[in-house]
PDB file of C-alpha atoms in Angstrom:
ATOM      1  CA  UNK A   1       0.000   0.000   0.000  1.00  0.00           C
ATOM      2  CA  UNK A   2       3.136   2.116   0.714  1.00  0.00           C
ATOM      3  CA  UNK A   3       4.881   1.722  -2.586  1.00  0.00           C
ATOM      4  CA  UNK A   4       1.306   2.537  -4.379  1.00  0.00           C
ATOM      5  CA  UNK A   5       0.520   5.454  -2.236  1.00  0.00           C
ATOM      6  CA  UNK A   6       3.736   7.006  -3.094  1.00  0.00           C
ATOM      7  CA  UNK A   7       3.249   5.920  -6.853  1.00  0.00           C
ATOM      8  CA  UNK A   8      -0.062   7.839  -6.999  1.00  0.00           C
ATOM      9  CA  UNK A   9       1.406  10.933  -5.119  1.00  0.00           C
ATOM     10  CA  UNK A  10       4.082  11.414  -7.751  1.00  0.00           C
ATOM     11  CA  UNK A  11       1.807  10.726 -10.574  1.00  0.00           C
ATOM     12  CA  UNK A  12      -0.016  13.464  -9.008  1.00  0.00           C
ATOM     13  CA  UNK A  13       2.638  15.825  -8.596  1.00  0.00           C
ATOM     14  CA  UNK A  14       3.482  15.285 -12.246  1.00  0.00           C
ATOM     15  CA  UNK A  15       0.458  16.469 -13.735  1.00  0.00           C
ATOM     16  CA  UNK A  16       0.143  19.434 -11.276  1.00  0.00           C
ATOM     17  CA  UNK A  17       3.786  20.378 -12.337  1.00  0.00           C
ATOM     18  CA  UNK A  18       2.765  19.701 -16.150  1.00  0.00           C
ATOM     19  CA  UNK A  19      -0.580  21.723 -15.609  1.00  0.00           C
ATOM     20  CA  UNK A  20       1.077  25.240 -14.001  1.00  0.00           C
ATOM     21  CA  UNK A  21       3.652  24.833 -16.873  1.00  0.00           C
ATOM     22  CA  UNK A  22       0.636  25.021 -19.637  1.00  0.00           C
ATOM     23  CA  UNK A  23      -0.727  27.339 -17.615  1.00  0.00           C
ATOM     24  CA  UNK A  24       2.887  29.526 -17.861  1.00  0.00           C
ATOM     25  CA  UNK A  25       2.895  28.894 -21.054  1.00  0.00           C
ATOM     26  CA  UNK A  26       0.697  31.805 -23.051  1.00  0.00           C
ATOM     27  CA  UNK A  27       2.575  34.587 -20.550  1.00  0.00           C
ATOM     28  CA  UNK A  28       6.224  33.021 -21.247  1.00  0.00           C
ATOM     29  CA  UNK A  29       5.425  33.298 -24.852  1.00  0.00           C
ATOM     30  CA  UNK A  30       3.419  36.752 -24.882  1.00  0.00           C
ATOM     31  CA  UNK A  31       6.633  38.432 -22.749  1.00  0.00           C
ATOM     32  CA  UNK A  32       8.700  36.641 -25.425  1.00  0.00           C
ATOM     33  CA  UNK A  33       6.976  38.029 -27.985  1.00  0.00           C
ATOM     34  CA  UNK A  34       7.047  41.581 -26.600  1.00  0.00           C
ATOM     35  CA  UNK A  35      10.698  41.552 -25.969  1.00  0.00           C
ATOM     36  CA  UNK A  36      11.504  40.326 -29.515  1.00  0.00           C
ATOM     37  CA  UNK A  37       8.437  43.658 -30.763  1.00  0.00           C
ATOM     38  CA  UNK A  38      10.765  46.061 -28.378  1.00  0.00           C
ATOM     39  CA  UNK A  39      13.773  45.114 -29.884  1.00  0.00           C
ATOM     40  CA  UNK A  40      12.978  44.805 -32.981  1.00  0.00           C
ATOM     41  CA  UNK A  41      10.926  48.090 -33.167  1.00  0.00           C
ATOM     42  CA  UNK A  42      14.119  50.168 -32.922  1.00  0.00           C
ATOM     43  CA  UNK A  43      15.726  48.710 -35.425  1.00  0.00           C
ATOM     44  CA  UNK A  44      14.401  51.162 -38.440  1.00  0.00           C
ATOM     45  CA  UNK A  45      17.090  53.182 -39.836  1.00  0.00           C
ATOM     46  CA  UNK A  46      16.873  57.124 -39.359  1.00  0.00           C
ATOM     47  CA  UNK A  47      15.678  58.910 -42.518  1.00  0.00           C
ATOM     48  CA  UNK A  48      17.900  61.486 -44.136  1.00  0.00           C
ATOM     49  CA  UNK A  49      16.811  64.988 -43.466  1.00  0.00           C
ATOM     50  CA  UNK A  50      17.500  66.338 -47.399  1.00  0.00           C
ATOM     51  CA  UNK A  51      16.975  69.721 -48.714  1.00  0.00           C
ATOM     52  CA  UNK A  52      16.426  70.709 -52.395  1.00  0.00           C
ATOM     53  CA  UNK A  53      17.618  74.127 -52.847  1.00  0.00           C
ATOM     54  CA  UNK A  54      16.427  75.576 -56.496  1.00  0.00           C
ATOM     55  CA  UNK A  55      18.759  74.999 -59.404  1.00  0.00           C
ATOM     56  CA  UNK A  56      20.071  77.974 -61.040  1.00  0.00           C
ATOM     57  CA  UNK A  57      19.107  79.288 -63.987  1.00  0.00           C
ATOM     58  CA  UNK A  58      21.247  80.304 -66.654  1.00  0.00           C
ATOM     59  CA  UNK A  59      20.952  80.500 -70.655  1.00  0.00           C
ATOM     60  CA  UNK A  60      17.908  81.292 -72.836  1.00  0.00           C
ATOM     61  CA  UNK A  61      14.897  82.084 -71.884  1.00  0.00           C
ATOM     62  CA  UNK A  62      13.110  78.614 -72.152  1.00  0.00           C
ATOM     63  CA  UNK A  63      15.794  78.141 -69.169  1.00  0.00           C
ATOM     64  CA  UNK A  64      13.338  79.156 -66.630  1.00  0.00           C
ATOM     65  CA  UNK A  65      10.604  76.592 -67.500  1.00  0.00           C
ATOM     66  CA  UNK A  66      12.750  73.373 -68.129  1.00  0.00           C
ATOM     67  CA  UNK A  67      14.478  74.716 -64.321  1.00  0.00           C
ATOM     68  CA  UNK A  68      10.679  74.023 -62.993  1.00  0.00           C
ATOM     69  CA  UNK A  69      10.156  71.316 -64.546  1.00  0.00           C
ATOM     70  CA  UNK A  70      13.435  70.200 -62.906  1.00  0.00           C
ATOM     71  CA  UNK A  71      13.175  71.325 -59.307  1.00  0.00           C
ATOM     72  CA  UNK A  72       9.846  69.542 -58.885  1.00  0.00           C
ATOM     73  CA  UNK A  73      10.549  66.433 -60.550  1.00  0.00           C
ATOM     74  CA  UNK A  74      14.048  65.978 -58.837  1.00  0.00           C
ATOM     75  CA  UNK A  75      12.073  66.971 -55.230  1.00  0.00           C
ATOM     76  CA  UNK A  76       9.116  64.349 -56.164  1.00  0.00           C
ATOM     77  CA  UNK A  77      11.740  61.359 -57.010  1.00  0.00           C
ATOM     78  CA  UNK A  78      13.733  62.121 -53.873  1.00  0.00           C
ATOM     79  CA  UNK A  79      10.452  62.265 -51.755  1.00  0.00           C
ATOM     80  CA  UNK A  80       8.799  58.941 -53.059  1.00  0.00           C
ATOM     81  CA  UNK A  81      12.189  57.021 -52.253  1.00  0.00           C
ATOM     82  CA  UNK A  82      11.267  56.491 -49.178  1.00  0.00           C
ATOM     83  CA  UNK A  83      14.253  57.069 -47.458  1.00  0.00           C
ATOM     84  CA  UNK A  84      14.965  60.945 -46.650  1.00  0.00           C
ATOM     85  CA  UNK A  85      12.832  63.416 -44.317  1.00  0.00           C
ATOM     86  CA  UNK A  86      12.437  66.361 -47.264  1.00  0.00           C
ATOM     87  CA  UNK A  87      12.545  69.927 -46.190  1.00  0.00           C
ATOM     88  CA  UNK A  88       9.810  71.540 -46.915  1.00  0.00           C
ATOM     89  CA  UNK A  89       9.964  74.158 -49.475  1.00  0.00           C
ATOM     90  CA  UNK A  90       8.276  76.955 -47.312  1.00  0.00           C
ATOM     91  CA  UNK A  91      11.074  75.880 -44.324  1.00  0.00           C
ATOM     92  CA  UNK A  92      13.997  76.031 -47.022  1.00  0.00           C
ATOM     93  CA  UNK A  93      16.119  79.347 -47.231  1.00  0.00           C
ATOM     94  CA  UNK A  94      15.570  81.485 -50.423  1.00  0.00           C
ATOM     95  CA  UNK A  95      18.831  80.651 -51.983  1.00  0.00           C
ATOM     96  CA  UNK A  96      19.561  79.079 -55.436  1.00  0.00           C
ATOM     97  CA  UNK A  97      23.785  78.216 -54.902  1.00  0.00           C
ATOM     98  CA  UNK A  98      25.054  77.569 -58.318  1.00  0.00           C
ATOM     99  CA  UNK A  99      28.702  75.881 -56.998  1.00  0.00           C
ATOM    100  CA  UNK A 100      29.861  74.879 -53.951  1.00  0.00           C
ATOM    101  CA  UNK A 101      32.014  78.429 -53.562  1.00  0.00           C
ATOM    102  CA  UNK A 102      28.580  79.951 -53.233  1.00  0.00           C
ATOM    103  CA  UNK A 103      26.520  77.247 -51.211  1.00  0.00           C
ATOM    104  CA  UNK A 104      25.761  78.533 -47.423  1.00  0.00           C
ATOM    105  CA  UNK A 105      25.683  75.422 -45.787  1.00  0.00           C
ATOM    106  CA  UNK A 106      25.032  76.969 -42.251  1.00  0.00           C
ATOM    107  CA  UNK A 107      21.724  78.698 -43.279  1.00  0.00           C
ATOM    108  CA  UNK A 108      20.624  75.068 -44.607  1.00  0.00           C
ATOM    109  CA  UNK A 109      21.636  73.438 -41.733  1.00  0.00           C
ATOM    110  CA  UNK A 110      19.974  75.716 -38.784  1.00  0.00           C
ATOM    111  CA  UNK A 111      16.173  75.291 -38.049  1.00  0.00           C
ATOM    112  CA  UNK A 112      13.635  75.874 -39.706  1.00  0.00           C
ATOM    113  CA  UNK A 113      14.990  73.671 -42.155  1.00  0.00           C
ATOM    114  CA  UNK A 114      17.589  72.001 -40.054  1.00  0.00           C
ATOM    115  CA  UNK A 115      19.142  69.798 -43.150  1.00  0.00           C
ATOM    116  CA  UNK A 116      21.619  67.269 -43.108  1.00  0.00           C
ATOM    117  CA  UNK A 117      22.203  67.446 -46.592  1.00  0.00           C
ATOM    118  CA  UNK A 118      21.315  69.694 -49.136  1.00  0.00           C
ATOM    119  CA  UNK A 119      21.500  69.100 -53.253  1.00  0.00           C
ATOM    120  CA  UNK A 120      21.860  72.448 -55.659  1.00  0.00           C
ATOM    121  CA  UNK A 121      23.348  73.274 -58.971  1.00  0.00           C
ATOM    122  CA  UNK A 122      22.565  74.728 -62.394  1.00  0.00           C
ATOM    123  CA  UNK A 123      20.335  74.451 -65.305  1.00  0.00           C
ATOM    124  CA  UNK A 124      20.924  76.359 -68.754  1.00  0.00           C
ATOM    125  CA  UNK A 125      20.169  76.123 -72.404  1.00  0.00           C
ATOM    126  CA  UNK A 126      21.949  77.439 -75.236  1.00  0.00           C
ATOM    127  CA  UNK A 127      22.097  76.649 -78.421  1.00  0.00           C
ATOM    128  CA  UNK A 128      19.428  74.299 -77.812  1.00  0.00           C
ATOM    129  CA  UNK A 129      21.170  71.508 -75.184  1.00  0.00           C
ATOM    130  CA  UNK A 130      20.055  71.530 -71.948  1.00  0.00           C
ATOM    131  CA  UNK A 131      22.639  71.219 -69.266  1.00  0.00           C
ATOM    132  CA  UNK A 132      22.414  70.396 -65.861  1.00  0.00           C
ATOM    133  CA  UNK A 133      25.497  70.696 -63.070  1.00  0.00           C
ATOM    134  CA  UNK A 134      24.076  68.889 -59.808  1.00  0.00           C
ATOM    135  CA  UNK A 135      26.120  68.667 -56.286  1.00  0.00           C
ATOM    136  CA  UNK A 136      25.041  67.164 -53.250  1.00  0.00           C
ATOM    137  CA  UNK A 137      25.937  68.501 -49.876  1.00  0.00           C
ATOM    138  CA  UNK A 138      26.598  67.158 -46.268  1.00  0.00           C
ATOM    139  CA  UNK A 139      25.916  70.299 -44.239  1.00  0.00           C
ATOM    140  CA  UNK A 140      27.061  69.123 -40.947  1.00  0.00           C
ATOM    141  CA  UNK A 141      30.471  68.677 -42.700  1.00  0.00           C
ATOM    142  CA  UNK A 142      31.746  72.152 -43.826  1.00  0.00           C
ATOM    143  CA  UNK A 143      35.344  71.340 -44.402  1.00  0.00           C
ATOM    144  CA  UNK A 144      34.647  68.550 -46.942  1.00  0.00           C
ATOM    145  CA  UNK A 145      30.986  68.742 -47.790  1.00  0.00           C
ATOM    146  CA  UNK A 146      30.618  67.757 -51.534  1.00  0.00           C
ATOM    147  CA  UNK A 147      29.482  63.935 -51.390  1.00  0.00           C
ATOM    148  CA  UNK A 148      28.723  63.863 -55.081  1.00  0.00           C
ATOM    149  CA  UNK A 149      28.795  65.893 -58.373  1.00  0.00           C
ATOM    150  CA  UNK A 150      27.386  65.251 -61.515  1.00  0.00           C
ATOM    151  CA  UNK A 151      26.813  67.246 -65.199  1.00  0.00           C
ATOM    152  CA  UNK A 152      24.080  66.255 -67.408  1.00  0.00           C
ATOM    153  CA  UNK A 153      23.358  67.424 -71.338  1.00  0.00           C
ATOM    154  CA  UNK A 154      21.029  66.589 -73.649  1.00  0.00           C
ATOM    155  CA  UNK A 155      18.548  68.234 -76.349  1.00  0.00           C
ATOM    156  CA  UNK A 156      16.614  70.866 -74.598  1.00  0.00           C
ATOM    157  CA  UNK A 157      13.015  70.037 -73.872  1.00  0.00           C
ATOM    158  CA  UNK A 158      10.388  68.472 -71.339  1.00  0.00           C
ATOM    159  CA  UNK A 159      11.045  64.944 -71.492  1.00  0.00           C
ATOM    160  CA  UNK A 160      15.051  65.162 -71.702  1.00  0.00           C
ATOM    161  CA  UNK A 161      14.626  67.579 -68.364  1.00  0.00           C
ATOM    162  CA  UNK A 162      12.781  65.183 -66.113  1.00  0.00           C
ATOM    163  CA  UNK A 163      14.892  62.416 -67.589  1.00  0.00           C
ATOM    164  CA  UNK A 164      18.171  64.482 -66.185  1.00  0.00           C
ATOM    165  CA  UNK A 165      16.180  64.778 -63.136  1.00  0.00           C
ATOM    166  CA  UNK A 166      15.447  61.101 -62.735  1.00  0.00           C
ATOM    167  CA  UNK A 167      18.730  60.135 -63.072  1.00  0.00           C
ATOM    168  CA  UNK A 168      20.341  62.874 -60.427  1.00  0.00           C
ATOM    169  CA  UNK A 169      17.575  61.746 -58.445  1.00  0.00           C
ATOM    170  CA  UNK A 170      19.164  58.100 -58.382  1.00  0.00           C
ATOM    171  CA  UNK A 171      22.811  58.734 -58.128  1.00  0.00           C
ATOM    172  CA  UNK A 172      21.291  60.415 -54.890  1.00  0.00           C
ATOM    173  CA  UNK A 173      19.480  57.543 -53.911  1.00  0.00           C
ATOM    174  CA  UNK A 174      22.236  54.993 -55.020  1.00  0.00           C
ATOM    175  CA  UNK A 175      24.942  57.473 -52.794  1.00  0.00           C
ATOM    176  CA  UNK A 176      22.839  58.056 -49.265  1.00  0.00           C
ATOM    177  CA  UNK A 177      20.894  54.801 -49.264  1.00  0.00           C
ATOM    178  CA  UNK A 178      23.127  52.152 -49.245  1.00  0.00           C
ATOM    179  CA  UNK A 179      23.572  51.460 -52.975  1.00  0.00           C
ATOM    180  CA  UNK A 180      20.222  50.656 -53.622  1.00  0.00           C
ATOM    181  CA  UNK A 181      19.107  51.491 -56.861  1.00  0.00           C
ATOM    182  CA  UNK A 182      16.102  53.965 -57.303  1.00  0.00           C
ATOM    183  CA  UNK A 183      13.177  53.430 -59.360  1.00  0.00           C
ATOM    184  CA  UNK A 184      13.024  57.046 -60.939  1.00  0.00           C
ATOM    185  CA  UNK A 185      14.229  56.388 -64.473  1.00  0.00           C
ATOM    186  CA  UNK A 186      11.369  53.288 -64.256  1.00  0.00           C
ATOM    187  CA  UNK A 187       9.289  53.330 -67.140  1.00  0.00           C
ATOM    188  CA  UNK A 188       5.708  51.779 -67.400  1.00  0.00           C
ATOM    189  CA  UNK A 189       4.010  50.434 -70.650  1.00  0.00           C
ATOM    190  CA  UNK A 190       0.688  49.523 -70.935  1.00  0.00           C
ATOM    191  CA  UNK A 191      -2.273  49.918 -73.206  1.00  0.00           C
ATOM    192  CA  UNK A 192      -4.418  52.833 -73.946  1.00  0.00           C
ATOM    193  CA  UNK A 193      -6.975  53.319 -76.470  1.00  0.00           C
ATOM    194  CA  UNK A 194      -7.170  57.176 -76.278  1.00  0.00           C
ATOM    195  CA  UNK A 195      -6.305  57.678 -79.558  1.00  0.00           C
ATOM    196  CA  UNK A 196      -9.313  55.538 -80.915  1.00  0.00           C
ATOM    197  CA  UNK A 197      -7.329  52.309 -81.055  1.00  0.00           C
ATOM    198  CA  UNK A 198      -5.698  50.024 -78.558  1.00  0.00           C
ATOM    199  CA  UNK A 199      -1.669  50.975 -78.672  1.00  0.00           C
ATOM    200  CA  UNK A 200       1.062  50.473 -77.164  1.00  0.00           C
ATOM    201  CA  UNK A 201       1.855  53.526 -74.716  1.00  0.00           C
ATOM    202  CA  UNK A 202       4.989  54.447 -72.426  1.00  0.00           C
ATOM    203  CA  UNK A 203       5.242  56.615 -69.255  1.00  0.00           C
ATOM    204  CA  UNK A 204       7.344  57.402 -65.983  1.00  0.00           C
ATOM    205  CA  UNK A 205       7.231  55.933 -62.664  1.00  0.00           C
ATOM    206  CA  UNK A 206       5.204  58.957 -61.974  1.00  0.00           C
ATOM    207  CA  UNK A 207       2.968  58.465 -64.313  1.00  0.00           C
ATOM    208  CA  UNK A 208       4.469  61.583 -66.068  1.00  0.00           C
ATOM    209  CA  UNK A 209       5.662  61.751 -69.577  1.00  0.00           C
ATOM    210  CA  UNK A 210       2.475  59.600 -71.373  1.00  0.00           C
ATOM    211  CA  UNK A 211       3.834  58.645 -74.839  1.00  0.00           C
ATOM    212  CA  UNK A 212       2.837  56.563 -77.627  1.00  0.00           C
ATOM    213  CA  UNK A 213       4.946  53.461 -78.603  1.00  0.00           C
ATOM    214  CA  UNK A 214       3.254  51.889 -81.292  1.00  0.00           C
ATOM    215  CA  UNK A 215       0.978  53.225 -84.270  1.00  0.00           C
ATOM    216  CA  UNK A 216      -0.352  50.494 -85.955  1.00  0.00           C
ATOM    217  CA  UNK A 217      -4.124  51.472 -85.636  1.00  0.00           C
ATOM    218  CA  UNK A 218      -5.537  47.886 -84.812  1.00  0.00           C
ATOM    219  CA  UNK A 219      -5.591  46.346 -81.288  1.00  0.00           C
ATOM    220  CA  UNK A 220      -1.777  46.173 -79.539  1.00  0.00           C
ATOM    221  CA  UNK A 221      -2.079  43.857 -75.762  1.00  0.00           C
ATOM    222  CA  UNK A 222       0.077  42.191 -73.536  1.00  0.00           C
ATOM    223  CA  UNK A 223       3.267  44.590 -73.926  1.00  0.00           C
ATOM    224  CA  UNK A 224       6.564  42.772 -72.625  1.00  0.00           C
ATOM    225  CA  UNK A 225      10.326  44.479 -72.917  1.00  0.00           C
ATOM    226  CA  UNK A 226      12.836  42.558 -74.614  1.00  0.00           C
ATOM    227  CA  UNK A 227      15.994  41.684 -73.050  1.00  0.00           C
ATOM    228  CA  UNK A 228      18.189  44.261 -74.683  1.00  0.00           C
ATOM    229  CA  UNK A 229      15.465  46.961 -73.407  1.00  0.00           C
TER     230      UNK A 229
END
């Protein structure tokens, strides 16, 4: 009777000890859990605080519409990367800096705008080129601020401008976020039929830029890009 009493006591003991662990179980894994949330919720890389000053104008007169078309499209790509704080244009000094011997880094950096880095340049037209010089500033580093600088030409017009932009935009992008590659010179096909007919058409990432590809006046579908582009 001794040897079964015992027998039943520890078989007893068992499933109380097996019961208060199930019972343990939910909080051990719900504090678990919230450790592993805590941790891992400060784990999100700090966004770049950028500011876009307004390129410079220089050249013929069509200069200061292509510059426009320039400033927003370069402040749009950099703001739908997902990866900087942007400025805002009303907290951004008044300055256009056309080289870095004119570029007042301290009036970017102090508040309102309060930048960490700051991208300027200039745009001008002659002779019918476009031509874009583009820098990009660290402001908390006076003595060696320039981080990149790039010069852009092509035939002067709309679609050439943003195109300059896009790709500024991603040497940006590609430079400050780790070499990952941007998505601003992106471009989307698909199939319209505002011209009467189903064709072929092309845009931006942006959905700027809407351009025919194909004319053949019958039904074009299912567009795919070759290898070779």
């Amino acid at each position: 009777m001794m040897k079964t009493f015992r027998r039943d006591r520890s078989l007893v003991f068992g499933r109380l000890l097996l019961l208060v662990a199930l019972l343990c179980w939910p909080a051990l894994r719900a504090h678990a859990q919230a450790d592993w949330v805590r941790t891992g919720s400060g784990l999100s890389a700090q966004r770049i605080r950028i500011a876009v000053a307004g390129f410079h104008p220089s050249g013929e007169t069509a200069t200061y519409q292509l510059k426009s078309i320039f400033d927003t499209t370069l402040y749009s790509d950099l703001q739908n990367a997902g990866i900087f704080d942007m400025v805002s244009k009303s907290m951004a000094p008044p300055l256009m800096p056309s080289s870095q011997a004119d570029v007042q880094l301290s009036a970017w950096a102090a508040a309102p705008a309060s930048a960490e880095m700051v991208t300027f340049g200039t745009l001008s037209v002659q002779n019918g080129k476009v031509a874009v010089l583009g820098y990009l500033d660290d402001v908390k580093n006076p003595q060696a601020p320039q981080i990149l600088g790039k010069q852009y030409s092509d035939a002067a017009g709309t679609e050439n401008t943003r195109r300059i932009a896009h790709r500024f935009a991603n040497e940006i992008i590609a430079r400050l976020g780790g070499g990952i590659n941007g998505i601003a010179e992106t471009t989307i096909y698909y199939v319209s039929a505002r011209g009467g007919n189903k064709e072929i058409w092309a845009m931006d990432y942006d959905g700027q830029g809407a351009r025919p590809v194909t004319h053949l006046g019958t039904i074009s579908l299912s567009p795919r890009i070759s290898p070779d582009n």
